[in-house]
Coordinates of C-alpha atoms and ligand atoms in Angstrom, one line a residue:
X1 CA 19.4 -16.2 21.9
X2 CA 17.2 -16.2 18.6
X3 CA 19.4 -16.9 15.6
X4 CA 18.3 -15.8 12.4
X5 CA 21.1 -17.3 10.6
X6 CA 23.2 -20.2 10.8
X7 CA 25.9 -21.2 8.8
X8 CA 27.6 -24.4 8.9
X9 CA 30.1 -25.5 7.4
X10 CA 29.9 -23.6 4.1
X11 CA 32.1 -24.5 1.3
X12 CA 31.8 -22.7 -1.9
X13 CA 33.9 -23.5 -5.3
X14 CA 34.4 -21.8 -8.5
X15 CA 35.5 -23.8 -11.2
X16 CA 38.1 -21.1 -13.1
X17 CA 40.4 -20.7 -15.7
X18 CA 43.1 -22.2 -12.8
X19 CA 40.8 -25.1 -12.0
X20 CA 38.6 -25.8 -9.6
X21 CA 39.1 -23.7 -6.1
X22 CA 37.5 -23.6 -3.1
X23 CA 36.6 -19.5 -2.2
X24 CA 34.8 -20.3 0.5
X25 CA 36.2 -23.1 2.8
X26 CA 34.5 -24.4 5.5
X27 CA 32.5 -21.3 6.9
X28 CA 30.4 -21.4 10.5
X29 CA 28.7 -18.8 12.0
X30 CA 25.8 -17.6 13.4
X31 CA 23.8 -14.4 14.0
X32 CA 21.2 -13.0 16.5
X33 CA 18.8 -11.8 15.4
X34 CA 18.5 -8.0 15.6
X35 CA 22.4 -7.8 15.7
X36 CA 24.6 -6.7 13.2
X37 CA 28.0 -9.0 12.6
X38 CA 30.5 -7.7 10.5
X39 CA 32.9 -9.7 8.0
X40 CA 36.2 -8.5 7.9
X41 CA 39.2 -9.3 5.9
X42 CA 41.6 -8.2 2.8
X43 CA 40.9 -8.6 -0.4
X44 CA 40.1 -11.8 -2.0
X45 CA 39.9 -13.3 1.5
X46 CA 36.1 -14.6 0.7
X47 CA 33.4 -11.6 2.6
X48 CA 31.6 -11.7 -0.9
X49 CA 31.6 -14.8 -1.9
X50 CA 30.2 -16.0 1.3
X51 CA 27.1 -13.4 1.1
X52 CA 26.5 -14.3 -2.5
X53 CA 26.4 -17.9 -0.7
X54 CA 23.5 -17.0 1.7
X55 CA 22.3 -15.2 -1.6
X56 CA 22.5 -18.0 -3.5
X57 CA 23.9 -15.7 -6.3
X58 CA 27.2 -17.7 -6.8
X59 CA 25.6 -20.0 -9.1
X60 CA 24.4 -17.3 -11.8
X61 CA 28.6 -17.4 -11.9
X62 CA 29.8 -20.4 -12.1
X63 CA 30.1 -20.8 -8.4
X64 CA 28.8 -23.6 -6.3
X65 CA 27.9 -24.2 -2.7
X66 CA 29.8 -27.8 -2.3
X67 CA 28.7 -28.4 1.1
X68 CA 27.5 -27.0 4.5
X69 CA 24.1 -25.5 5.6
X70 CA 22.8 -21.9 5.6
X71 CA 19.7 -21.7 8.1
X72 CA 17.5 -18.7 7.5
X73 CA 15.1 -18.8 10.5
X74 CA 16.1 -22.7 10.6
X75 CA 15.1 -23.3 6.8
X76 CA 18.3 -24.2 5.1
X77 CA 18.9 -22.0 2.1
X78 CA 21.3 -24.2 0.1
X79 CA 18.0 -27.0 -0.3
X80 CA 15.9 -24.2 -1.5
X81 CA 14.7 -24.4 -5.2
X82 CA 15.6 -21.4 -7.2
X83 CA 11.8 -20.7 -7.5
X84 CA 12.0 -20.5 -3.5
X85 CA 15.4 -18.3 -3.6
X86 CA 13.9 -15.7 -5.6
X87 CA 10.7 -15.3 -3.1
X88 CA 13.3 -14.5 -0.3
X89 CA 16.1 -12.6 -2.0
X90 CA 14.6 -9.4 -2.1
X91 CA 12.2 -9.7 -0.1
X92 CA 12.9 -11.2 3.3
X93 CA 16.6 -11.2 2.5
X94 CA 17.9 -7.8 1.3
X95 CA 21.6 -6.9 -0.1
X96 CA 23.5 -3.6 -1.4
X97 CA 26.6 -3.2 -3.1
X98 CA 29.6 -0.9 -2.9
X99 CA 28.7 0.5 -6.3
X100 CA 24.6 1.9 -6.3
X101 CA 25.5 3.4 -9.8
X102 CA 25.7 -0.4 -11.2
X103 CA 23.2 -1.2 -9.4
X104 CA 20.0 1.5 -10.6
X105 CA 18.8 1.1 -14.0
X106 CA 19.8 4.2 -15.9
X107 CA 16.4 4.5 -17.9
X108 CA 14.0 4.4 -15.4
X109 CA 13.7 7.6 -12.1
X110 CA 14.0 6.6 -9.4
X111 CA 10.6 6.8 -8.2
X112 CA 10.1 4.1 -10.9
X113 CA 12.3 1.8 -9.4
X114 CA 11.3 2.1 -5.9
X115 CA 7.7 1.9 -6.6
X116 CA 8.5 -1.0 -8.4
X117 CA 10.2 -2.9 -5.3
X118 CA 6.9 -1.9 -3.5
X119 CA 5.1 -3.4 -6.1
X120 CA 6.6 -6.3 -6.0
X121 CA 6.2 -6.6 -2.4
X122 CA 2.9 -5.4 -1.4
X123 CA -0.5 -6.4 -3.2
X124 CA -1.4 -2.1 -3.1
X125 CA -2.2 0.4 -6.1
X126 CA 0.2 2.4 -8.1
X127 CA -0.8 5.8 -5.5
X128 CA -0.1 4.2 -2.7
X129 CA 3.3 3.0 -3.7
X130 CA 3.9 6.6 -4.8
X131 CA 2.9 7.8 -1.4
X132 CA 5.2 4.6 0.3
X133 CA 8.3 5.3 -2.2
X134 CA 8.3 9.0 -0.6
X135 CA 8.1 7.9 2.6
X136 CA 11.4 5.9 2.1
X137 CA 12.8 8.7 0.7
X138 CA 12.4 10.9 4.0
X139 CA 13.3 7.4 5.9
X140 CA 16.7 7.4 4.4
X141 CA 17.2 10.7 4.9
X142 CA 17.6 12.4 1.6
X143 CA 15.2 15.8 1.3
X144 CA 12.1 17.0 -1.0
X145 CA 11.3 13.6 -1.6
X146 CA 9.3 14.3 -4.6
X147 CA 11.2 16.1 -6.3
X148 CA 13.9 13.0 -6.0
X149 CA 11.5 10.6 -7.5
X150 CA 11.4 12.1 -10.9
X151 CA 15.5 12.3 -11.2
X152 CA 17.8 9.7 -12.5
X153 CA 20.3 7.7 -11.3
X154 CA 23.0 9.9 -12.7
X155 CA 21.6 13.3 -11.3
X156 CA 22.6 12.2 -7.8
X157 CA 25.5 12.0 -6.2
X158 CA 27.2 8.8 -5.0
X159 CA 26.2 9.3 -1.4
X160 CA 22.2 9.8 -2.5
X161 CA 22.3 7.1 -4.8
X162 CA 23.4 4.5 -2.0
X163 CA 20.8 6.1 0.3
X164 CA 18.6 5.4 -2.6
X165 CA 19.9 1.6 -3.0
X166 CA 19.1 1.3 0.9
X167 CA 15.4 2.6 0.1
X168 CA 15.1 -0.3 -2.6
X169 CA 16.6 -2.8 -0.4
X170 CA 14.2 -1.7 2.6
X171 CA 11.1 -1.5 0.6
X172 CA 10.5 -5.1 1.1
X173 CA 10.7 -4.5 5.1
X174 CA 13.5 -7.4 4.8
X175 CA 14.5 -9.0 8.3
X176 CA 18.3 -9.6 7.2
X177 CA 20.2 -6.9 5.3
X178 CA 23.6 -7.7 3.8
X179 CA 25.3 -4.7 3.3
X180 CA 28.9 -5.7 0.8
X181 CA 31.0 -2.6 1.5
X182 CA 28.1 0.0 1.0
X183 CA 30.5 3.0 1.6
X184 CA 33.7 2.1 -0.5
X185 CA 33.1 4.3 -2.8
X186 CA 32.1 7.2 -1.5
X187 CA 33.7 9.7 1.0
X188 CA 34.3 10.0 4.8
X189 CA 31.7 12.3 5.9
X190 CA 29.1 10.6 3.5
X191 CA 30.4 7.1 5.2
X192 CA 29.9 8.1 8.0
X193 CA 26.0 9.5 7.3
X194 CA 25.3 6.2 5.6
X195 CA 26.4 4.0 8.5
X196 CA 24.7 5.9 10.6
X197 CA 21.4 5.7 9.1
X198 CA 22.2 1.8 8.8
X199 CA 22.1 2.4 12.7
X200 CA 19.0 3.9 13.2
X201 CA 17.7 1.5 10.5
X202 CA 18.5 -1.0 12.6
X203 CA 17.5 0.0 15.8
X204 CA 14.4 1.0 14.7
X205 CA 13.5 -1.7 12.5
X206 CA 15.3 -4.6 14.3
X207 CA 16.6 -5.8 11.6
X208 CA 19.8 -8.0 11.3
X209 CA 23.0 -7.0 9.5
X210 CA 25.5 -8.4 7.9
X211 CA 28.0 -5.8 6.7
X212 CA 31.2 -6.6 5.3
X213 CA 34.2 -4.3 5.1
X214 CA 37.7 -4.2 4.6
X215 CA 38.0 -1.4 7.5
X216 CA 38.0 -2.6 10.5
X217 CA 37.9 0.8 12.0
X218 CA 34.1 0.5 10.4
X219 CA 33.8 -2.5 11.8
X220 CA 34.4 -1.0 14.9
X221 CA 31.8 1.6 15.1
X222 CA 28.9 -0.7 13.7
X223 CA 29.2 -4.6 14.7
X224 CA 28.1 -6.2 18.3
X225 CA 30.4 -9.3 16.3
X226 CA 33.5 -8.9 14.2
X227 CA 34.7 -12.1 12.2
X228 CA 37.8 -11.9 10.4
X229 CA 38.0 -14.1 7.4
X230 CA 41.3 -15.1 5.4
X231 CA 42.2 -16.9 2.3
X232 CA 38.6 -18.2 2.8
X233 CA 38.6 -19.3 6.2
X234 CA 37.4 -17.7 9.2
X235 CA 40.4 -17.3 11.5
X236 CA 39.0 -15.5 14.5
X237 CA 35.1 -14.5 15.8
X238 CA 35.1 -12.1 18.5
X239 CA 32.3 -9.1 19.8
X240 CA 33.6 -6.3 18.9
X241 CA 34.8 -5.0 22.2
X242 CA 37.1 -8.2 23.2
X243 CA 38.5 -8.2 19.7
X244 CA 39.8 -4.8 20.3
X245 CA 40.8 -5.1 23.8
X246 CA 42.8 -8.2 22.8
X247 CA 42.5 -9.9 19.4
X248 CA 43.6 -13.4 19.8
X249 CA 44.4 -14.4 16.3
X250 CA 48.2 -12.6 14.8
X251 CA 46.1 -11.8 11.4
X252 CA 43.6 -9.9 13.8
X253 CA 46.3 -8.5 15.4
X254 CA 48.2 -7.5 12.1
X255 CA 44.6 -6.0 11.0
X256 CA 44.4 -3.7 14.2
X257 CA 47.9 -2.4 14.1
X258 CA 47.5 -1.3 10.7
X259 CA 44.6 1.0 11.8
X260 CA 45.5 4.3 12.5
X261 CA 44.8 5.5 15.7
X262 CA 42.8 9.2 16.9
X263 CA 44.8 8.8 19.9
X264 CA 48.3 7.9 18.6
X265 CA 51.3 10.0 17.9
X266 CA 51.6 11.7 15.0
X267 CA 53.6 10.6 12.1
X268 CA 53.8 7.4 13.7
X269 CA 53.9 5.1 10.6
X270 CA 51.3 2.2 10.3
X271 CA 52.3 -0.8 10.7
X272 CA 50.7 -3.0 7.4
X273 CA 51.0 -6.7 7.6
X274 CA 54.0 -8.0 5.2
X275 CA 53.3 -10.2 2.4
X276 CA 49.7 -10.6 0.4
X277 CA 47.0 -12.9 0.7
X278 CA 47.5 -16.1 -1.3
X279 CA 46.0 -16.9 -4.8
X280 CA 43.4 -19.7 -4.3
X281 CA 45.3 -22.1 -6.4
X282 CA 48.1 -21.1 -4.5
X283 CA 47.1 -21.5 -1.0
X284 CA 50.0 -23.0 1.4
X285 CA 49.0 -26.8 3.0
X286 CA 48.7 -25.8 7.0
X287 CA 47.2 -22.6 8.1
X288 CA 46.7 -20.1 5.6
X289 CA 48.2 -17.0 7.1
X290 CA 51.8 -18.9 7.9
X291 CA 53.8 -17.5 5.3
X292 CA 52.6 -14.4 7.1
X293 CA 52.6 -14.6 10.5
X294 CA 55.8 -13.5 12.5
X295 CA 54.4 -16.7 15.5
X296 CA 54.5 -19.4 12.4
X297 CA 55.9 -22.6 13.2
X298 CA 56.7 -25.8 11.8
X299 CA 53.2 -27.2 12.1
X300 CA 51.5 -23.9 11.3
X301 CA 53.2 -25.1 8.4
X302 CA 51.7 -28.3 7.7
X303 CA 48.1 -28.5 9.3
X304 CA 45.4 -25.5 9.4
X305 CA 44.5 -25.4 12.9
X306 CA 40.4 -25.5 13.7
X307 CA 38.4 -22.6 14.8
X308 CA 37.7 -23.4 18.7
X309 CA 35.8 -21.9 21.2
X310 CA 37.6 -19.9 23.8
X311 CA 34.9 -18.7 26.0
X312 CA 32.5 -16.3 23.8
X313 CA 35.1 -16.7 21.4
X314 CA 36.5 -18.7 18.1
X315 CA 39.9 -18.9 17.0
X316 CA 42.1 -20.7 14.5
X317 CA 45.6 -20.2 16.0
X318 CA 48.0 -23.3 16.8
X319 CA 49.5 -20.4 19.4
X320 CA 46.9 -18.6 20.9
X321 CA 47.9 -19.5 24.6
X322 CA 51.7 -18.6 23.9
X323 CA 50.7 -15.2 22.3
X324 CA 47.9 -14.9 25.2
X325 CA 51.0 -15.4 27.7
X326 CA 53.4 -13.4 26.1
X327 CA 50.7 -10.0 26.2
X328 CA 50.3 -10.9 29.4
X329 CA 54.0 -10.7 30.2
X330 CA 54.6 -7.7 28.4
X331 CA 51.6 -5.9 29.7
X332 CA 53.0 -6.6 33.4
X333 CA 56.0 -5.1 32.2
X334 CA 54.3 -1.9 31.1
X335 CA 52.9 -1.5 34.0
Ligands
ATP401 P1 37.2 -7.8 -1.8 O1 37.5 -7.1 -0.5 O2 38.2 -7.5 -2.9 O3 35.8 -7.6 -2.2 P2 36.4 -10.4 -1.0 O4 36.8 -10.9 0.4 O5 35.0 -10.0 -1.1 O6 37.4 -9.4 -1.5 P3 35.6 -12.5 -2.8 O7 35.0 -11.7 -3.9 O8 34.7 -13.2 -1.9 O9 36.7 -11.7 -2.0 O10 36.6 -13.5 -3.5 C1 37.2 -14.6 -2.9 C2 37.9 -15.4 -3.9 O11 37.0 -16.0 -4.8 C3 38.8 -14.6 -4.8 O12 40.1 -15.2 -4.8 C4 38.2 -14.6 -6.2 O13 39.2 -14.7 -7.2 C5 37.4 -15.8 -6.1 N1 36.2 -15.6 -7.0 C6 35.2 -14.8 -6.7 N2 34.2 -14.8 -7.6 C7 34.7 -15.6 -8.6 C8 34.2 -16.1 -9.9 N3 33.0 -15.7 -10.3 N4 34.9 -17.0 -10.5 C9 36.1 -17.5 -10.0 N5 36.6 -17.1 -8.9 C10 35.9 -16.2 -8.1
MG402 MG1 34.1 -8.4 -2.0

């Protein structure tokens, strides 16, 4: 399969008020190209900081990558000169953010700042990019497209000014997109227009996603892979089907039985993972989610268990074949 990224290894640091911590520990993935993964995982558990990583905005904050690789098309990201970083970010290597207001200067319309991604881009007149900046406005679905290039930011709603984020991000035809909760803020019915035009995007563009969320149910609807990251580490990759037929790590498990289900009973309560997710200065020796985890042992305790393959899968779980036994027991016993 063609990879267009290939992370290994990734540590990232911040050095803080509490010292020097590690957000990102130890990080490997991969993704095919054309396929959109999703990062999944509570707050604080590390989805941003590892896109700022592939970014390589974490250093305009104090962050640092500390080690690893990130392979863009096999080029390694984390060698690249900041000269080189800013010729891909942007361009061939796109990202949005949960917030578009943040993101759109307030000054300028909006046809301003789209024709000025074009610009940027393409070596073609001022017309032209007029003429482009209202095409991505049809493309991302919003209507009268020039009428929308003469507002500002703050004449539109939420919902149109993401759609109008995802024009910006698109205008470079970028072959990665890295979406950081792009429908957080706004509402259910607009969530679920944006995804979907992240769908069509997609199919039609083949273009790779990374999206991050902390809903899995998103997750869900939009990934071919799902990881689930914790306190920094990855705990479990999966596709997105096997995850929810079985997921094999007990955070996974905890993050699907907190879901609330179309085809459950009513007024059944949701079932939310005790606890929180540890401070980075804080974080227990042996595998993160023990303090957690209702399967925690003594040596869950002391050493972190490695991500390992099992078949198409990875999982960091000291217990997976116990738990894998135990479903299995109590799914004969269902049935
Ligand atoms: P959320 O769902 O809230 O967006 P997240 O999974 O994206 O969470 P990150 O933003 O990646 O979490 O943060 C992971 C950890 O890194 C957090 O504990 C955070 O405190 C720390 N961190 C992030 N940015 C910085 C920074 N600029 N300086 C110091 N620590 C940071
Ligand atoms: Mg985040």
């Amino acid at each position: 399969m063609d990879k267009i990224l290939e992370i290994d290894n990734l540590v990232t640091a911040y050095q803080g008020k509490e010292g020097f911590v590690k957000a990102v520990d130890g990080v490997s993935f991969d993704l095919n190209r054309g396929d959109t993964i999703c990062i999944v995982g509570e707050s604080g558990s590390g989805k941003s900081v590892t896109a700022m990583s592939i970014m390589r905005l974490v250093e305009f904050e104090n962050g640092k990558i500390r080690e690893g690789t990130i392979k863009f098309n096999g080029e390694d990201l984390a060698k690249k000169s900041n000269e080189e970083m800013r010729k891909i970010r942007g361009s061939r290597i796109s990202m949005i953010f949960q917030e578009p207001l943040t993101a759109l200067n307030p000054v300028f319309t909006v046809g301003k700042q789209i024709t000025e991604a074009i610009l940027f881009h393409y070596p073609i007149g001022k017309k032209e990019a007029w003429r482009r900046a209202e095409e991505m406005i049809r493309l991302v679905g919003l209507s009268d497209p020039k009428a929308r290039l003469k507002q500002y930011p703050h004449e539109l709603s939420g919902g149109m000014r993401q759609r109008v984020m995802i024009a910006i991000a698109l205008a470079s035809e970028p072959e990665l997109l890295i979406a950081d909760e792009p429908t957080t803020a706004l509402d259910v019915t607009i969530e679920a227009q944006i995804l979907e035009l992240l769908r069509s995007l997609r199919r039609e563009r083949n273009m790779s996603i990374m999206l991050i969320t902390h809903d899995i149910g998103v997750a869900a609807e939009m990934a071919d892979r799902i990881i689930i990251m914790y306190a920094g580490k990855i705990m479990e990759i999966s596709d997105t089907q096997d995850l929810f037929d079985q997921p094999l790590h007990p955070y996974s498990k905890g993050l699907l039985d907190s879901v609330p289900r179309m085809d459950g009973e009513r007024g059944v309560p949701l079932n939310s993972i005790e606890g929180s997710i540890p401070r980075l200065n804080e974080v227990p020796d042996g595998c993160r989610f023990s303090p957690r985890c209702p399967f925690a042992t003594e040596k869950c305790h002391e050493e972190m268990p490695p991500l390992e393959f099992r078949g198409t899968r990875q999982v960091a779980c000291w217990h997976v074949d116990q738990l894998l036994e135990n479903d299995s027991l109590s799914n004969d016993r269902k049935g």
